[in-house]
PDB file of C-alpha atoms in Angstrom:
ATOM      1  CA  UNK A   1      51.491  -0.828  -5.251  1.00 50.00           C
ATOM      2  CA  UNK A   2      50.098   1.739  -2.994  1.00 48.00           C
ATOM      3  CA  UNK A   3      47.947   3.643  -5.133  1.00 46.00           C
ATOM      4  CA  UNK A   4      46.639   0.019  -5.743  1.00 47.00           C
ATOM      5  CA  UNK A   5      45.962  -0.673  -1.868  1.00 48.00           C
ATOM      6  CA  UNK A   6      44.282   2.828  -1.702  1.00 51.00           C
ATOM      7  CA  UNK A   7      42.270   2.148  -5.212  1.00 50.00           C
ATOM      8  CA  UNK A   8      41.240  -1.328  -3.318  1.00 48.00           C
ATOM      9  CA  UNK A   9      40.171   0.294   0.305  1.00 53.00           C
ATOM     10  CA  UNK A  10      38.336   3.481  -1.014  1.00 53.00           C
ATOM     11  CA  UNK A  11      36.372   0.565  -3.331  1.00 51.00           C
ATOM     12  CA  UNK A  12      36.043  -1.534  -0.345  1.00 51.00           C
ATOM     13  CA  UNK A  13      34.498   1.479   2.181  1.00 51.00           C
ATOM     14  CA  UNK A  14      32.297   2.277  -0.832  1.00 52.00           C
ATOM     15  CA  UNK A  15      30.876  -0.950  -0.781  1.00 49.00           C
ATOM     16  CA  UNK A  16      30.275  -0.667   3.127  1.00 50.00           C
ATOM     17  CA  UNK A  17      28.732   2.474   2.637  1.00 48.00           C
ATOM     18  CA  UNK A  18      26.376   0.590   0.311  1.00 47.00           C
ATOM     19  CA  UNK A  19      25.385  -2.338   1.896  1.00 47.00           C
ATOM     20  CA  UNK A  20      24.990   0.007   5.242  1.00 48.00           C
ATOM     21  CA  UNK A  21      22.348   2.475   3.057  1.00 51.00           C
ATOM     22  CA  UNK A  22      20.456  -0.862   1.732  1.00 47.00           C
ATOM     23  CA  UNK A  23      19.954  -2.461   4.896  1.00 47.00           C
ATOM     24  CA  UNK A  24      18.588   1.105   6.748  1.00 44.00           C
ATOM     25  CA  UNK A  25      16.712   1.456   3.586  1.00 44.00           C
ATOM     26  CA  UNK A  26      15.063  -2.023   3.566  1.00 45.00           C
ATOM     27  CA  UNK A  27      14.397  -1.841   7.295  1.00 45.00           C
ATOM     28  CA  UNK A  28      12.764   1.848   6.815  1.00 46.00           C
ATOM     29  CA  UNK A  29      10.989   0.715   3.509  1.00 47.00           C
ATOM     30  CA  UNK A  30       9.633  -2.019   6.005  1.00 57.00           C
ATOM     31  CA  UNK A  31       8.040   0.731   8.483  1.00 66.00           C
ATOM     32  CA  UNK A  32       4.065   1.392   7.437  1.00 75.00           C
ATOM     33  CA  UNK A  33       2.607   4.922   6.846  1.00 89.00           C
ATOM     34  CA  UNK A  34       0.275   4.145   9.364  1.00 92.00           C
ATOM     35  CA  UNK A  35       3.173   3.772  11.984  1.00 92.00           C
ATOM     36  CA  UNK A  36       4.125   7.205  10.783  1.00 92.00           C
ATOM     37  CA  UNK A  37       0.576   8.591  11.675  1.00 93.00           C
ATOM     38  CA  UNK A  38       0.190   6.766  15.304  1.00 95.00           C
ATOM     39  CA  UNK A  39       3.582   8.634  16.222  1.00 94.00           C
ATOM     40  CA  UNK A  40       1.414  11.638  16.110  1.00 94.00           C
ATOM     41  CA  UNK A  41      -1.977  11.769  18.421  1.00 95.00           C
ATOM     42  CA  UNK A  42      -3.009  14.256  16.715  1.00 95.00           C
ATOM     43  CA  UNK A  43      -2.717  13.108  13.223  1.00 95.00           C
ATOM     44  CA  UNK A  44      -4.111   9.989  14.893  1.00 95.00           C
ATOM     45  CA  UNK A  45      -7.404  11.474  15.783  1.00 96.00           C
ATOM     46  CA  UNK A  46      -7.856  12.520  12.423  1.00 96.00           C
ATOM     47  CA  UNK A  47      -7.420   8.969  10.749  1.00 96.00           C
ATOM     48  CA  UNK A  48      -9.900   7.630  13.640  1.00 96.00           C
ATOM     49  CA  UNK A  49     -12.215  10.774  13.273  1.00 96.00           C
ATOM     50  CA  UNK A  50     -11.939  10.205   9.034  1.00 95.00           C
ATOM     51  CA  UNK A  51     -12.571   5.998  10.297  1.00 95.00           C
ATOM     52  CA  UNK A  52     -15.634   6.910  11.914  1.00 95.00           C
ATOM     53  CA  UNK A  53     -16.774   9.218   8.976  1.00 94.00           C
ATOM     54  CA  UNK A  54     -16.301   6.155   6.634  1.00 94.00           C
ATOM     55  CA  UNK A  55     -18.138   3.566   8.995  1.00 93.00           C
ATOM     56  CA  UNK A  56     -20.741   5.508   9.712  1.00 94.00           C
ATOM     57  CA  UNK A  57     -20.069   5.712  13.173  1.00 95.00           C
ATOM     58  CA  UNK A  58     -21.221   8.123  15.857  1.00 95.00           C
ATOM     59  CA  UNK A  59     -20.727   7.338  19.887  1.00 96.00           C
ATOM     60  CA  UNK A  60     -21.389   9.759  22.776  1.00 97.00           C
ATOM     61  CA  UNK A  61     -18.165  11.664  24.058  1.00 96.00           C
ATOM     62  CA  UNK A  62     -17.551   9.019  26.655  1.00 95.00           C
ATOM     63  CA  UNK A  63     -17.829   6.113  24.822  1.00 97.00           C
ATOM     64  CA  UNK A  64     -16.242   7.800  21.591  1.00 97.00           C
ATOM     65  CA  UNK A  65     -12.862   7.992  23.774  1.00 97.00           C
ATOM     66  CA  UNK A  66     -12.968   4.429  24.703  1.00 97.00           C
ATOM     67  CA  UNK A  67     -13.577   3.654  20.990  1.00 97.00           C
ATOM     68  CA  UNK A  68     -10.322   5.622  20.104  1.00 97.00           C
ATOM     69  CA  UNK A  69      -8.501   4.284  22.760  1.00 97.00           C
ATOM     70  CA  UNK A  70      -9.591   0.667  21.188  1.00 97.00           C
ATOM     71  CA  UNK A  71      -8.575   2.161  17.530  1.00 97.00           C
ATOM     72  CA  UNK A  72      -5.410   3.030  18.137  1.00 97.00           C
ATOM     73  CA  UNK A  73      -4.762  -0.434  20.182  1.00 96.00           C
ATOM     74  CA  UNK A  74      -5.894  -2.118  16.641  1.00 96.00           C
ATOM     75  CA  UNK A  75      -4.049   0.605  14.368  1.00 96.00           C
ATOM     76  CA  UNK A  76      -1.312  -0.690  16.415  1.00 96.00           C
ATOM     77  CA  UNK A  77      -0.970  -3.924  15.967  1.00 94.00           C
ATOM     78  CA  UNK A  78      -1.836  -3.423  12.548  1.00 94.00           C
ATOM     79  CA  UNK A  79       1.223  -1.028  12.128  1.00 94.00           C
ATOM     80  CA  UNK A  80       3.459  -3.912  13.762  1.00 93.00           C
ATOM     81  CA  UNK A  81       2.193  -6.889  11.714  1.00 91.00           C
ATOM     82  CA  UNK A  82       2.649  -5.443   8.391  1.00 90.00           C
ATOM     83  CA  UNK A  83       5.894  -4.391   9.208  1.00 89.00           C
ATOM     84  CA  UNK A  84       7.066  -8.057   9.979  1.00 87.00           C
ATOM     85  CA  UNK A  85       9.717  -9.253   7.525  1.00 85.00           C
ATOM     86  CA  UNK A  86       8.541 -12.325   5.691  1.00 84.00           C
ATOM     87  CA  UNK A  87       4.648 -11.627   6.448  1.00 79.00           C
ATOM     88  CA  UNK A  88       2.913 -11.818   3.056  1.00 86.00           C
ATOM     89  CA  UNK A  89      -0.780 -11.197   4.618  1.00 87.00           C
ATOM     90  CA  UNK A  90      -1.429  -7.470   4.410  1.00 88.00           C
ATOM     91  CA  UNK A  91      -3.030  -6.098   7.498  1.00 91.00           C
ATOM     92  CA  UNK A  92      -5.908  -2.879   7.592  1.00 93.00           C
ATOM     93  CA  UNK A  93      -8.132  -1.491   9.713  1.00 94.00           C
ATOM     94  CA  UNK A  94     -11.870  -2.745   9.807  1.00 92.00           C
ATOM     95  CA  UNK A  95     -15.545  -2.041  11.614  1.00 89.00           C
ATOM     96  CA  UNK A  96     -13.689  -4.465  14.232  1.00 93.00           C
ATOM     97  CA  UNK A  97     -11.341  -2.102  15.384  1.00 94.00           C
ATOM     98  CA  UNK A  98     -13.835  -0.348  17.504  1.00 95.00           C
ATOM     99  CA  UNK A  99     -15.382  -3.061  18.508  1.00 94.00           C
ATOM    100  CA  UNK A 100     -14.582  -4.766  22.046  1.00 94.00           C
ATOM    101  CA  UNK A 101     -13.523  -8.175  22.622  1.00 92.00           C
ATOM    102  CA  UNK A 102     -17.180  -8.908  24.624  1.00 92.00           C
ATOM    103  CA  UNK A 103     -18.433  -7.136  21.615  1.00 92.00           C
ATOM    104  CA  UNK A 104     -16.862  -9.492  19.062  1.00 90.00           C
ATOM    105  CA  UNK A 105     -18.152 -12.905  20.698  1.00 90.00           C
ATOM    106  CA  UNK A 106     -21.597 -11.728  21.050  1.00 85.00           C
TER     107      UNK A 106
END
């Protein structure tokens, strides 16, 4: 009987071990590679410089920071919504994310 109950629990804590590794696993799985790169700001200034490379887009040195600064707002909430359980719409970065909001009505 009590190699049984200790056959039973070691099963039992494997199985908690499992579940515990699937749902950190799911939840990381969830987390973008673009969240990864706006931890950094360096390695964020290289996706925006590599953005601007691919746009086509050159500002002066003041305006260029307010452009990043409006990047990484957008990379941001890009970041968040595709890491929303249940979202099936898949997020990415566009000529819009440099682009103000008096910009984008006019």
């Amino acid at each position: 009987k009590q190699w049984y109950q200790r056959r039973v629990r070691g099963t039992a804590d494997k199985m908690k071990i499992l579940l515990i590794i699937a749902l950190v696993g799911g939840t990381l799985a969830k987390d973008s590679p673009l969240k990864a790169i706006l931890k950094s700001p360096t390695e964020t200034l290289k996706l925006f410089n590599s953005f601007k490379g691919e746009q086509h887009l050159t500002f002066l040195a003041a305006e260029d920071r307010m452009r990043f600064r409006l990047f990484w707002k957008n990379a941001e909430f890009v970041a968040d919504e595709n890491s929303v359980d249940g979202e099936t719409a898949e997020f990415a970065l566009s000529f819009f994310s440099t682009v103000t909001e008096s910009e984008k009505q006019s």
